[in-house]
mmCIF file with all atom_site columns, C-alpha atoms in Angstrom:
data_model
loop_
_atom_site.group_PDB
_atom_site.id
_atom_site.type_symbol
_atom_site.label_atom_id
_atom_site.label_alt_id
_atom_site.label_comp_id
_atom_site.label_asym_id
_atom_site.label_entity_id
_atom_site.label_seq_id
_atom_site.pdbx_PDB_ins_code
_atom_site.Cartn_x
_atom_site.Cartn_y
_atom_site.Cartn_z
_atom_site.occupancy
_atom_site.B_iso_or_equiv
_atom_site.pdbx_formal_charge
_atom_site.auth_seq_id
_atom_site.auth_comp_id
_atom_site.auth_asym_id
_atom_site.auth_atom_id
_atom_site.pdbx_PDB_model_num
ATOM 1  C CA . MET I 1 1  ? 103.858 98.196  118.085 1.00 0.00 ? 1285 MET I CA 1
ATOM 2  C CA . ARG I 1 2  ? 104.085 94.382  117.225 1.00 0.00 ? 1286 ARG I CA 1
ATOM 3  C CA . PHE I 1 3  ? 101.043 92.625  115.853 1.00 0.00 ? 1287 PHE I CA 1
ATOM 4  C CA . SER I 1 4  ? 100.940 90.215  119.227 1.00 0.00 ? 1288 SER I CA 1
ATOM 5  C CA . SER I 1 5  ? 100.551 93.745  121.089 1.00 0.00 ? 1289 SER I CA 1
ATOM 6  C CA . ALA I 1 6  ? 97.797  94.882  118.567 1.00 0.00 ? 1290 ALA I CA 1
ATOM 7  C CA . ARG I 1 7  ? 95.567  91.698  118.936 1.00 0.00 ? 1291 ARG I CA 1
ATOM 8  C CA . ASP I 1 8  ? 96.017  91.972  122.798 1.00 0.00 ? 1292 ASP I CA 1
ATOM 9  C CA . LEU I 1 9  ? 94.407  95.560  122.790 1.00 0.00 ? 1293 LEU I CA 1
ATOM 10 C CA . LEU I 1 10 ? 91.645  94.343  120.754 1.00 0.00 ? 1294 LEU I CA 1
ATOM 11 C CA . ALA I 1 11 ? 90.938  91.707  122.967 1.00 0.00 ? 1295 ALA I CA 1
ATOM 12 C CA . GLU I 1 12 ? 90.842  94.513  125.697 1.00 0.00 ? 1296 GLU I CA 1
ATOM 13 C CA . MET I 1 13 ? 88.464  96.704  123.780 1.00 0.00 ? 1297 MET I CA 1
ATOM 14 C CA . LEU I 1 14 ? 86.240  94.013  122.933 1.00 0.00 ? 1298 LEU I CA 1
ATOM 15 C CA . SER I 1 15 ? 86.177  93.107  127.006 1.00 0.00 ? 1299 SER I CA 1
ATOM 16 C CA . HIS I 1 16 ? 85.170  96.700  127.939 1.00 0.00 ? 1300 HIS I CA 1
ATOM 17 C CA . ASN I 1 17 ? 82.230  96.891  124.735 1.00 0.00 ? 1301 ASN I CA 1
ATOM 18 C CA . ILE I 1 18 ? 84.320  99.471  122.805 1.00 0.00 ? 1302 ILE I CA 1
ATOM 19 C CA . ALA I 1 19 ? 82.838  99.623  119.278 1.00 0.00 ? 1303 ALA I CA 1
ATOM 20 C CA . LEU I 1 20 ? 85.378  99.398  116.671 1.00 0.00 ? 1304 LEU I CA 1
ATOM 21 C CA . ASP I 1 21 ? 85.797  101.084 113.533 1.00 0.00 ? 1305 ASP I CA 1
ATOM 22 C CA . GLN I 1 22 ? 86.544  100.774 110.084 1.00 0.00 ? 1306 GLN I CA 1
ATOM 23 C CA . TYR I 1 23 ? 89.966  102.194 110.687 1.00 0.00 ? 1307 TYR I CA 1
ATOM 24 C CA . VAL I 1 24 ? 90.650  99.301  113.547 1.00 0.00 ? 1308 VAL I CA 1
ATOM 25 C CA . TYR I 1 25 ? 89.410  96.471  111.564 1.00 0.00 ? 1309 TYR I CA 1
ATOM 26 C CA . ALA I 1 26 ? 91.675  97.392  108.312 1.00 0.00 ? 1310 ALA I CA 1
ATOM 27 C CA . SER I 1 27 ? 94.678  97.899  110.874 1.00 0.00 ? 1311 SER I CA 1
ATOM 28 C CA . LEU I 1 28 ? 94.377  94.579  111.939 1.00 0.00 ? 1312 LEU I CA 1
ATOM 29 C CA . ILE I 1 29 ? 93.694  92.830  108.315 1.00 0.00 ? 1313 ILE I CA 1
ATOM 30 C CA . ASP I 1 30 ? 96.686  94.403  107.168 1.00 0.00 ? 1314 ASP I CA 1
ATOM 31 C CA . GLY I 1 31 ? 98.632  93.101  110.032 1.00 0.00 ? 1315 GLY I CA 1
ATOM 32 C CA . SER I 1 32 ? 97.227  89.915  109.827 1.00 0.00 ? 1316 SER I CA 1
ATOM 33 C CA . ILE I 1 33 ? 97.929  89.668  106.072 1.00 0.00 ? 1317 ILE I CA 1
ATOM 34 C CA . ARG I 1 34 ? 101.620 91.120  106.716 1.00 0.00 ? 1318 ARG I CA 1
ATOM 35 C CA . ASN I 1 35 ? 102.016 88.136  109.195 1.00 0.00 ? 1319 ASN I CA 1
ATOM 36 C CA . GLU I 1 36 ? 100.726 85.758  106.649 1.00 0.00 ? 1320 GLU I CA 1
ATOM 37 C CA . ASN I 1 37 ? 97.813  85.022  109.083 1.00 0.00 ? 1321 ASN I CA 1
ATOM 38 C CA . PHE I 1 38 ? 95.147  84.892  106.044 1.00 0.00 ? 1322 PHE I CA 1
ATOM 39 C CA . ASP I 1 39 ? 92.397  82.461  108.045 1.00 0.00 ? 1323 ASP I CA 1
ATOM 40 C CA . GLU I 1 40 ? 92.560  85.470  110.578 1.00 0.00 ? 1324 GLU I CA 1
ATOM 41 C CA . ALA I 1 41 ? 92.293  87.972  108.057 1.00 0.00 ? 1325 ALA I CA 1
ATOM 42 C CA . LYS I 1 42 ? 89.399  86.659  106.394 1.00 0.00 ? 1326 LYS I CA 1
ATOM 43 C CA . ASP I 1 43 ? 87.438  86.557  109.847 1.00 0.00 ? 1327 ASP I CA 1
ATOM 44 C CA . LEU I 1 44 ? 88.301  89.795  110.767 1.00 0.00 ? 1328 LEU I CA 1
ATOM 45 C CA . PHE I 1 45 ? 86.829  91.234  107.518 1.00 0.00 ? 1329 PHE I CA 1
ATOM 46 C CA . GLU I 1 46 ? 83.583  89.150  108.186 1.00 0.00 ? 1330 GLU I CA 1
ATOM 47 C CA . SER I 1 47 ? 83.311  90.363  111.578 1.00 0.00 ? 1331 SER I CA 1
ATOM 48 C CA . SER I 1 48 ? 84.091  93.940  110.106 1.00 0.00 ? 1332 SER I CA 1
ATOM 49 C CA . ILE I 1 49 ? 80.643  93.288  108.006 1.00 0.00 ? 1333 ILE I CA 1
ATOM 50 C CA . ILE I 1 50 ? 78.978  91.874  111.016 1.00 0.00 ? 1334 ILE I CA 1
ATOM 51 C CA . LYS I 1 51 ? 79.702  94.570  113.512 1.00 0.00 ? 1335 LYS I CA 1
ATOM 52 C CA . SER I 1 52 ? 80.702  97.555  111.656 1.00 0.00 ? 1336 SER I CA 1
ATOM 53 C CA . GLU I 1 53 ? 79.021  100.172 109.353 1.00 0.00 ? 1337 GLU I CA 1
ATOM 54 C CA . GLY I 1 54 ? 80.096  98.460  106.582 1.00 0.00 ? 1338 GLY I CA 1
ATOM 55 C CA . PRO I 1 55 ? 82.813  96.160  105.014 1.00 0.00 ? 1339 PRO I CA 1
ATOM 56 C CA . VAL I 1 56 ? 86.593  97.518  105.079 1.00 0.00 ? 1340 VAL I CA 1
ATOM 57 C CA . SER I 1 57 ? 87.996  98.414  101.984 1.00 0.00 ? 1341 SER I CA 1
ATOM 58 C CA . SER I 1 58 ? 91.507  99.249  101.036 1.00 0.00 ? 1342 SER I CA 1
ATOM 59 C CA . GLY I 1 59 ? 90.480  102.841 100.432 1.00 0.00 ? 1343 GLY I CA 1
ATOM 60 C CA . THR I 1 60 ? 89.716  103.178 103.765 1.00 0.00 ? 1344 THR I CA 1
ATOM 61 C CA . MET I 1 61 ? 93.401  103.226 104.808 1.00 0.00 ? 1345 MET I CA 1
ATOM 62 C CA . PRO I 1 62 ? 95.511  106.543 104.917 1.00 0.00 ? 1346 PRO I CA 1
#
């Protein structure tokens, strides 16, 4: 899946009020970093702290 498709899926999930878990955030942050979009990665990380059970750590990735 291309990362732009992942962002589209994220927007759709949010529009349907689907809660994002740490694995979704970790995947999106990883994709942002791999695409050198560090501002988006930072925003996603901050959002993960506010909206989920806690921050995402590298230990959450399989």
